[in-house]
Amino acid sequence: MAKRTIPPEPSSAQEKLSSYRQLKVRKSYYHYQYSDFQPRHRHASSPPVPWVQIKGYWLNQAGFTIDTLLSVEVKQGCIILKTQPT
């Protein structure tokens, strides 16, 4: 019999909402179009910019519902996102 390698799903909503997530800073580009003849994906003259994508049902569980306003505090090596009251 094969050994189970995938852990079972957490049973409660509290267990599913972990306080730790691991994301990766990725590379992207600003797509400036200087003329009609320049291809959209031409990156020769534009430097890469870092970007982080954050999405998931866990955001909703943590109070970050769709259309919620956020405040962003940036420090060296740290980004803090907080919901704003409506």
PDB file of N, CA and C in Angstrom:
ATOM      1  N   MET A   1       0.837  -1.175   0.000  1.00  0.00           N
ATOM      2  CA  MET A   1       0.000   0.000   0.000  1.00  0.00           C
ATOM      3  C   MET A   1       0.887   1.245   0.000  1.00  0.00           C
ATOM      4  N   ALA A   2       0.495   2.244  -0.788  1.00  0.00           N
ATOM      5  CA  ALA A   2       1.277   3.474  -0.881  1.00  0.00           C
ATOM      6  C   ALA A   2       1.113   4.304   0.381  1.00  0.00           C
ATOM      7  N   LYS A   3       2.182   4.962   0.764  1.00  0.00           N
ATOM      8  CA  LYS A   3       2.171   5.817   1.945  1.00  0.00           C
ATOM      9  C   LYS A   3       1.566   7.175   1.588  1.00  0.00           C
ATOM     10  N   ARG A   4       0.700   7.686   2.438  1.00  0.00           N
ATOM     11  CA  ARG A   4       0.066   8.983   2.192  1.00  0.00           C
ATOM     12  C   ARG A   4       1.083  10.103   2.406  1.00  0.00           C
ATOM     13  N   THR A   5       1.273  10.947   1.380  1.00  0.00           N
ATOM     14  CA  THR A   5       2.245  12.035   1.478  1.00  0.00           C
ATOM     15  C   THR A   5       1.583  13.399   1.597  1.00  0.00           C
ATOM     16  N   ILE A   6       0.298  13.483   1.288  1.00  0.00           N
ATOM     17  CA  ILE A   6      -0.412  14.752   1.361  1.00  0.00           C
ATOM     18  C   ILE A   6      -1.137  14.812   2.699  1.00  0.00           C
ATOM     19  N   PRO A   7      -0.899  15.866   3.500  1.00  0.00           N
ATOM     20  CA  PRO A   7      -1.585  15.948   4.793  1.00  0.00           C
ATOM     21  C   PRO A   7      -3.080  16.165   4.596  1.00  0.00           C
ATOM     22  N   PRO A   8      -3.907  15.681   5.507  1.00  0.00           N
ATOM     23  CA  PRO A   8      -5.349  15.893   5.376  1.00  0.00           C
ATOM     24  C   PRO A   8      -5.694  17.364   5.530  1.00  0.00           C
ATOM     25  N   GLU A   9      -6.816  17.767   4.929  1.00  0.00           N
ATOM     26  CA  GLU A   9      -7.290  19.146   5.030  1.00  0.00           C
ATOM     27  C   GLU A   9      -7.665  19.463   6.477  1.00  0.00           C
ATOM     28  N   PRO A  10      -7.371  20.676   6.951  1.00  0.00           N
ATOM     29  CA  PRO A  10      -7.796  21.063   8.299  1.00  0.00           C
ATOM     30  C   PRO A  10      -9.318  21.028   8.398  1.00  0.00           C
ATOM     31  N   SER A  11      -9.834  20.671   9.549  1.00  0.00           N
ATOM     32  CA  SER A  11     -11.276  20.508   9.695  1.00  0.00           C
ATOM     33  C   SER A  11     -11.996  21.805  10.047  1.00  0.00           C
ATOM     34  N   SER A  12     -11.360  22.702  10.749  1.00  0.00           N
ATOM     35  CA  SER A  12     -12.049  23.933  11.146  1.00  0.00           C
ATOM     36  C   SER A  12     -11.542  25.125  10.347  1.00  0.00           C
ATOM     37  N   ALA A  13     -12.361  26.178  10.295  1.00  0.00           N
ATOM     38  CA  ALA A  13     -11.974  27.398   9.575  1.00  0.00           C
ATOM     39  C   ALA A  13     -10.758  28.044  10.224  1.00  0.00           C
ATOM     40  N   GLN A  14     -10.659  27.969  11.548  1.00  0.00           N
ATOM     41  CA  GLN A  14      -9.513  28.560  12.250  1.00  0.00           C
ATOM     42  C   GLN A  14      -8.220  27.863  11.850  1.00  0.00           C
ATOM     43  N   GLU A  15      -8.259  26.542  11.699  1.00  0.00           N
ATOM     44  CA  GLU A  15      -7.063  25.812  11.291  1.00  0.00           C
ATOM     45  C   GLU A  15      -6.676  26.159   9.859  1.00  0.00           C
ATOM     46  N   LYS A  16      -7.680  26.400   8.998  1.00  0.00           N
ATOM     47  CA  LYS A  16      -7.411  26.717   7.598  1.00  0.00           C
ATOM     48  C   LYS A  16      -6.766  28.091   7.449  1.00  0.00           C
ATOM     49  N   LEU A  17      -7.039  29.009   8.369  1.00  0.00           N
ATOM     50  CA  LEU A  17      -6.497  30.365   8.304  1.00  0.00           C
ATOM     51  C   LEU A  17      -5.184  30.411   9.069  1.00  0.00           C
ATOM     52  N   SER A  18      -4.109  30.073   8.383  1.00  0.00           N
ATOM     53  CA  SER A  18      -2.788  30.107   8.993  1.00  0.00           C
ATOM     54  C   SER A  18      -2.266  31.537   8.956  1.00  0.00           C
ATOM     55  N   SER A  19      -1.436  31.905   9.909  1.00  0.00           N
ATOM     56  CA  SER A  19      -0.896  33.262   9.936  1.00  0.00           C
ATOM     57  C   SER A  19       0.375  33.382   9.103  1.00  0.00           C
ATOM     58  N   TYR A  20       0.810  32.321   8.463  1.00  0.00           N
ATOM     59  CA  TYR A  20       2.050  32.344   7.688  1.00  0.00           C
ATOM     60  C   TYR A  20       1.769  31.957   6.248  1.00  0.00           C
ATOM     61  N   ARG A  21       2.248  32.760   5.330  1.00  0.00           N
ATOM     62  CA  ARG A  21       2.170  32.460   3.899  1.00  0.00           C
ATOM     63  C   ARG A  21       3.539  32.747   3.308  1.00  0.00           C
ATOM     64  N   GLN A  22       3.938  31.955   2.338  1.00  0.00           N
ATOM     65  CA  GLN A  22       5.212  32.193   1.667  1.00  0.00           C
ATOM     66  C   GLN A  22       4.925  32.602   0.235  1.00  0.00           C
ATOM     67  N   LEU A  23       5.370  33.789  -0.133  1.00  0.00           N
ATOM     68  CA  LEU A  23       5.190  34.331  -1.471  1.00  0.00           C
ATOM     69  C   LEU A  23       6.557  34.596  -2.074  1.00  0.00           C
ATOM     70  N   LYS A  24       6.582  34.899  -3.353  1.00  0.00           N
ATOM     71  CA  LYS A  24       7.850  35.166  -4.029  1.00  0.00           C
ATOM     72  C   LYS A  24       7.767  36.501  -4.754  1.00  0.00           C
ATOM     73  N   VAL A  25       8.808  37.298  -4.632  1.00  0.00           N
ATOM     74  CA  VAL A  25       8.906  38.545  -5.391  1.00  0.00           C
ATOM     75  C   VAL A  25       9.299  38.161  -6.811  1.00  0.00           C
ATOM     76  N   ARG A  26       8.492  38.572  -7.753  1.00  0.00           N
ATOM     77  CA  ARG A  26       8.715  38.202  -9.153  1.00  0.00           C
ATOM     78  C   ARG A  26       9.145  39.425  -9.965  1.00  0.00           C
ATOM     79  N   LYS A  27       9.505  39.157 -11.197  1.00  0.00           N
ATOM     80  CA  LYS A  27       9.964  40.210 -12.103  1.00  0.00           C
ATOM     81  C   LYS A  27       8.855  40.523 -13.102  1.00  0.00           C
ATOM     82  N   SER A  28       8.639  41.808 -13.327  1.00  0.00           N
ATOM     83  CA  SER A  28       7.679  42.248 -14.326  1.00  0.00           C
ATOM     84  C   SER A  28       8.236  43.498 -14.994  1.00  0.00           C
ATOM     85  N   TYR A  29       7.466  44.061 -15.894  1.00  0.00           N
ATOM     86  CA  TYR A  29       7.883  45.267 -16.608  1.00  0.00           C
ATOM     87  C   TYR A  29       6.704  46.210 -16.725  1.00  0.00           C
ATOM     88  N   TYR A  30       6.985  47.500 -16.727  1.00  0.00           N
ATOM     89  CA  TYR A  30       5.965  48.467 -17.084  1.00  0.00           C
ATOM     90  C   TYR A  30       5.871  48.449 -18.596  1.00  0.00           C
ATOM     91  N   HIS A  31       4.670  48.390 -19.115  1.00  0.00           N
ATOM     92  CA  HIS A  31       4.479  48.288 -20.562  1.00  0.00           C
ATOM     93  C   HIS A  31       4.186  49.665 -21.146  1.00  0.00           C
ATOM     94  N   TYR A  32       5.223  50.451 -21.303  1.00  0.00           N
ATOM     95  CA  TYR A  32       5.079  51.748 -21.938  1.00  0.00           C
ATOM     96  C   TYR A  32       5.167  51.552 -23.436  1.00  0.00           C
ATOM     97  N   GLN A  33       4.285  52.177 -24.155  1.00  0.00           N
ATOM     98  CA  GLN A  33       4.320  52.081 -25.602  1.00  0.00           C
ATOM     99  C   GLN A  33       4.657  53.464 -26.146  1.00  0.00           C
ATOM    100  N   TYR A  34       5.874  53.589 -26.667  1.00  0.00           N
ATOM    101  CA  TYR A  34       6.364  54.886 -27.128  1.00  0.00           C
ATOM    102  C   TYR A  34       5.900  55.223 -28.537  1.00  0.00           C
ATOM    103  N   SER A  35       5.601  54.222 -29.349  1.00  0.00           N
ATOM    104  CA  SER A  35       5.107  54.471 -30.701  1.00  0.00           C
ATOM    105  C   SER A  35       4.222  53.304 -31.116  1.00  0.00           C
ATOM    106  N   ASP A  36       3.569  53.438 -32.238  1.00  0.00           N
ATOM    107  CA  ASP A  36       2.685  52.371 -32.722  1.00  0.00           C
ATOM    108  C   ASP A  36       3.454  51.150 -33.203  1.00  0.00           C
ATOM    109  N   PHE A  37       4.741  51.285 -33.461  1.00  0.00           N
ATOM    110  CA  PHE A  37       5.523  50.196 -34.046  1.00  0.00           C
ATOM    111  C   PHE A  37       6.272  49.371 -33.005  1.00  0.00           C
ATOM    112  N   GLN A  38       6.207  49.753 -31.758  1.00  0.00           N
ATOM    113  CA  GLN A  38       6.925  49.021 -30.722  1.00  0.00           C
ATOM    114  C   GLN A  38       6.062  47.878 -30.199  1.00  0.00           C
ATOM    115  N   PRO A  39       6.586  46.650 -30.186  1.00  0.00           N
ATOM    116  CA  PRO A  39       5.807  45.542 -29.635  1.00  0.00           C
ATOM    117  C   PRO A  39       5.560  45.743 -28.141  1.00  0.00           C
ATOM    118  N   ARG A  40       4.445  45.260 -27.672  1.00  0.00           N
ATOM    119  CA  ARG A  40       4.058  45.442 -26.262  1.00  0.00           C
ATOM    120  C   ARG A  40       5.041  44.765 -25.321  1.00  0.00           C
ATOM    121  N   HIS A  41       5.587  43.639 -25.689  1.00  0.00           N
ATOM    122  CA  HIS A  41       6.448  42.868 -24.792  1.00  0.00           C
ATOM    123  C   HIS A  41       7.934  43.124 -25.019  1.00  0.00           C
ATOM    124  N   ARG A  42       8.270  44.229 -25.590  1.00  0.00           N
ATOM    125  CA  ARG A  42       9.674  44.567 -25.803  1.00  0.00           C
ATOM    126  C   ARG A  42      10.216  45.204 -24.530  1.00  0.00           C
ATOM    127  N   HIS A  43      11.200  44.559 -23.906  1.00  0.00           N
ATOM    128  CA  HIS A  43      11.720  45.025 -22.625  1.00  0.00           C
ATOM    129  C   HIS A  43      13.162  45.515 -22.711  1.00  0.00           C
ATOM    130  N   ALA A  44      13.685  45.718 -23.900  1.00  0.00           N
ATOM    131  CA  ALA A  44      15.095  46.058 -24.050  1.00  0.00           C
ATOM    132  C   ALA A  44      15.455  47.359 -23.331  1.00  0.00           C
ATOM    133  N   SER A  45      14.569  48.350 -23.363  1.00  0.00           N
ATOM    134  CA  SER A  45      14.923  49.640 -22.779  1.00  0.00           C
ATOM    135  C   SER A  45      14.313  49.874 -21.396  1.00  0.00           C
ATOM    136  N   SER A  46      13.418  49.015 -20.955  1.00  0.00           N
ATOM    137  CA  SER A  46      12.807  49.236 -19.645  1.00  0.00           C
ATOM    138  C   SER A  46      13.350  48.234 -18.625  1.00  0.00           C
ATOM    139  N   PRO A  47      13.760  48.715 -17.457  1.00  0.00           N
ATOM    140  CA  PRO A  47      14.295  47.810 -16.432  1.00  0.00           C
ATOM    141  C   PRO A  47      13.164  47.019 -15.773  1.00  0.00           C
ATOM    142  N   PRO A  48      13.462  45.834 -15.267  1.00  0.00           N
ATOM    143  CA  PRO A  48      12.426  45.052 -14.591  1.00  0.00           C
ATOM    144  C   PRO A  48      12.030  45.708 -13.270  1.00  0.00           C
ATOM    145  N   VAL A  49      10.786  45.495 -12.871  1.00  0.00           N
ATOM    146  CA  VAL A  49      10.285  45.986 -11.587  1.00  0.00           C
ATOM    147  C   VAL A  49       9.810  44.786 -10.766  1.00  0.00           C
ATOM    148  N   PRO A  50      10.034  44.806  -9.455  1.00  0.00           N
ATOM    149  CA  PRO A  50       9.560  43.705  -8.620  1.00  0.00           C
ATOM    150  C   PRO A  50       8.049  43.803  -8.406  1.00  0.00           C
ATOM    151  N   TRP A  51       7.391  42.638  -8.319  1.00  0.00           N
ATOM    152  CA  TRP A  51       5.967  42.625  -7.991  1.00  0.00           C
ATOM    153  C   TRP A  51       5.636  41.377  -7.193  1.00  0.00           C
ATOM    154  N   VAL A  52       4.616  41.505  -6.353  1.00  0.00           N
ATOM    155  CA  VAL A  52       4.149  40.404  -5.518  1.00  0.00           C
ATOM    156  C   VAL A  52       2.652  40.258  -5.753  1.00  0.00           C
ATOM    157  N   GLN A  53       2.214  39.051  -6.060  1.00  0.00           N
ATOM    158  CA  GLN A  53       0.791  38.785  -6.246  1.00  0.00           C
ATOM    159  C   GLN A  53       0.253  38.136  -4.979  1.00  0.00           C
ATOM    160  N   ILE A  54      -0.798  38.714  -4.435  1.00  0.00           N
ATOM    161  CA  ILE A  54      -1.426  38.178  -3.231  1.00  0.00           C
ATOM    162  C   ILE A  54      -2.887  37.905  -3.562  1.00  0.00           C
ATOM    163  N   LYS A  55      -3.278  36.643  -3.526  1.00  0.00           N
ATOM    164  CA  LYS A  55      -4.684  36.306  -3.743  1.00  0.00           C
ATOM    165  C   LYS A  55      -4.987  34.987  -3.051  1.00  0.00           C
ATOM    166  N   GLY A  56      -6.229  34.789  -2.742  1.00  0.00           N
ATOM    167  CA  GLY A  56      -6.644  33.536  -2.131  1.00  0.00           C
ATOM    168  C   GLY A  56      -7.845  33.735  -1.230  1.00  0.00           C
ATOM    169  N   TYR A  57      -8.554  32.652  -0.995  1.00  0.00           N
ATOM    170  CA  TYR A  57      -9.727  32.702  -0.121  1.00  0.00           C
ATOM    171  C   TYR A  57      -9.343  33.074   1.305  1.00  0.00           C
ATOM    172  N   TRP A  58      -8.106  32.804   1.673  1.00  0.00           N
ATOM    173  CA  TRP A  58      -7.631  33.134   3.018  1.00  0.00           C
ATOM    174  C   TRP A  58      -7.665  34.636   3.274  1.00  0.00           C
ATOM    175  N   LEU A  59      -7.539  35.459   2.223  1.00  0.00           N
ATOM    176  CA  LEU A  59      -7.637  36.912   2.399  1.00  0.00           C
ATOM    177  C   LEU A  59      -9.031  37.294   2.898  1.00  0.00           C
ATOM    178  N   ASN A  60     -10.047  36.690   2.315  1.00  0.00           N
ATOM    179  CA  ASN A  60     -11.422  36.938   2.746  1.00  0.00           C
ATOM    180  C   ASN A  60     -11.612  36.522   4.199  1.00  0.00           C
ATOM    181  N   GLN A  61     -11.064  35.390   4.569  1.00  0.00           N
ATOM    182  CA  GLN A  61     -11.179  34.900   5.942  1.00  0.00           C
ATOM    183  C   GLN A  61     -10.448  35.821   6.921  1.00  0.00           C
ATOM    184  N   ALA A  62      -9.426  36.519   6.441  1.00  0.00           N
ATOM    185  CA  ALA A  62      -8.655  37.426   7.298  1.00  0.00           C
ATOM    186  C   ALA A  62      -9.228  38.842   7.318  1.00  0.00           C
ATOM    187  N   GLY A  63     -10.370  39.065   6.639  1.00  0.00           N
ATOM    188  CA  GLY A  63     -11.007  40.377   6.653  1.00  0.00           C
ATOM    189  C   GLY A  63     -10.691  41.254   5.460  1.00  0.00           C
ATOM    190  N   PHE A  64      -9.953  40.725   4.487  1.00  0.00           N
ATOM    191  CA  PHE A  64      -9.614  41.477   3.280  1.00  0.00           C
ATOM    192  C   PHE A  64     -10.599  41.093   2.183  1.00  0.00           C
ATOM    193  N   THR A  65     -11.834  41.574   2.317  1.00  0.00           N
ATOM    194  CA  THR A  65     -12.871  41.234   1.352  1.00  0.00           C
ATOM    195  C   THR A  65     -12.723  42.095   0.099  1.00  0.00           C
ATOM    196  N   ILE A  66     -13.392  41.691  -0.955  1.00  0.00           N
ATOM    197  CA  ILE A  66     -13.323  42.408  -2.231  1.00  0.00           C
ATOM    198  C   ILE A  66     -13.808  43.847  -2.036  1.00  0.00           C
ATOM    199  N   ASP A  67     -13.112  44.790  -2.630  1.00  0.00           N
ATOM    200  CA  ASP A  67     -13.387  46.236  -2.588  1.00  0.00           C
ATOM    201  C   ASP A  67     -13.052  46.893  -1.252  1.00  0.00           C
ATOM    202  N   THR A  68     -12.367  46.187  -0.350  1.00  0.00           N
ATOM    203  CA  THR A  68     -11.935  46.779   0.907  1.00  0.00           C
ATOM    204  C   THR A  68     -10.760  47.719   0.650  1.00  0.00           C
ATOM    205  N   LEU A  69     -10.805  48.920   1.218  1.00  0.00           N
ATOM    206  CA  LEU A  69      -9.682  49.848   1.108  1.00  0.00           C
ATOM    207  C   LEU A  69      -8.577  49.407   2.054  1.00  0.00           C
ATOM    208  N   LEU A  70      -7.335  49.560   1.609  1.00  0.00           N
ATOM    209  CA  LEU A  70      -6.183  49.158   2.405  1.00  0.00           C
ATOM    210  C   LEU A  70      -5.261  50.337   2.639  1.00  0.00           C
ATOM    211  N   SER A  71      -4.567  50.301   3.759  1.00  0.00           N
ATOM    212  CA  SER A  71      -3.430  51.192   3.962  1.00  0.00           C
ATOM    213  C   SER A  71      -2.188  50.317   3.865  1.00  0.00           C
ATOM    214  N   VAL A  72      -1.151  50.865   3.272  1.00  0.00           N
ATOM    215  CA  VAL A  72       0.088  50.118   3.062  1.00  0.00           C
ATOM    216  C   VAL A  72       1.213  50.872   3.748  1.00  0.00           C
ATOM    217  N   GLU A  73       1.872  50.209   4.683  1.00  0.00           N
ATOM    218  CA  GLU A  73       3.026  50.784   5.374  1.00  0.00           C
ATOM    219  C   GLU A  73       4.262  50.039   4.888  1.00  0.00           C
ATOM    220  N   VAL A  74       5.246  50.771   4.404  1.00  0.00           N
ATOM    221  CA  VAL A  74       6.449  50.162   3.840  1.00  0.00           C
ATOM    222  C   VAL A  74       7.648  50.515   4.701  1.00  0.00           C
ATOM    223  N   LYS A  75       8.369  49.498   5.129  1.00  0.00           N
ATOM    224  CA  LYS A  75       9.618  49.652   5.868  1.00  0.00           C
ATOM    225  C   LYS A  75      10.656  48.781   5.170  1.00  0.00           C
ATOM    226  N   GLN A  76      11.907  48.938   5.523  1.00  0.00           N
ATOM    227  CA  GLN A  76      12.962  48.121   4.924  1.00  0.00           C
ATOM    228  C   GLN A  76      12.687  46.643   5.224  1.00  0.00           C
ATOM    229  N   GLY A  77      12.436  45.865   4.183  1.00  0.00           N
ATOM    230  CA  GLY A  77      12.203  44.433   4.338  1.00  0.00           C
ATOM    231  C   GLY A  77      10.854  44.067   4.919  1.00  0.00           C
ATOM    232  N   CYS A  78       9.907  45.016   4.965  1.00  0.00           N
ATOM    233  CA  CYS A  78       8.617  44.748   5.603  1.00  0.00           C
ATOM    234  C   CYS A  78       7.516  45.567   4.925  1.00  0.00           C
ATOM    235  N   ILE A  79       6.407  44.922   4.599  1.00  0.00           N
ATOM    236  CA  ILE A  79       5.219  45.595   4.080  1.00  0.00           C
ATOM    237  C   ILE A  79       4.056  45.193   4.974  1.00  0.00           C
ATOM    238  N   ILE A  80       3.329  46.179   5.495  1.00  0.00           N
ATOM    239  CA  ILE A  80       2.191  45.911   6.368  1.00  0.00           C
ATOM    240  C   ILE A  80       0.925  46.392   5.668  1.00  0.00           C
ATOM    241  N   LEU A  81      -0.029  45.490   5.476  1.00  0.00           N
ATOM    242  CA  LEU A  81      -1.319  45.814   4.880  1.00  0.00           C
ATOM    243  C   LEU A  81      -2.375  45.805   5.978  1.00  0.00           C
ATOM    244  N   LYS A  82      -3.168  46.870   6.050  1.00  0.00           N
ATOM    245  CA  LYS A  82      -4.251  46.950   7.029  1.00  0.00           C
ATOM    246  C   LYS A  82      -5.516  47.400   6.325  1.00  0.00           C
ATOM    247  N   THR A  83      -6.647  46.853   6.745  1.00  0.00           N
ATOM    248  CA  THR A  83      -7.916  47.295   6.184  1.00  0.00           C
ATOM    249  C   THR A  83      -8.273  48.659   6.748  1.00  0.00           C
ATOM    250  N   GLN A  84      -8.938  49.463   5.918  1.00  0.00           N
ATOM    251  CA  GLN A  84      -9.392  50.790   6.326  1.00  0.00           C
ATOM    252  C   GLN A  84     -10.884  50.728   6.613  1.00  0.00           C
ATOM    253  N   PRO A  85     -11.344  51.389   7.662  1.00  0.00           N
ATOM    254  CA  PRO A  85     -12.790  51.417   7.912  1.00  0.00           C
ATOM    255  C   PRO A  85     -13.504  52.170   6.797  1.00  0.00           C
ATOM    256  N   THR A  86     -14.712  51.736   6.493  1.00  0.00           N
ATOM    257  CA  THR A  86     -15.477  52.388   5.417  1.00  0.00           C
ATOM    258  C   THR A  86     -16.401  53.446   5.946  1.00  0.00           C
TER     259      THR A  86
END
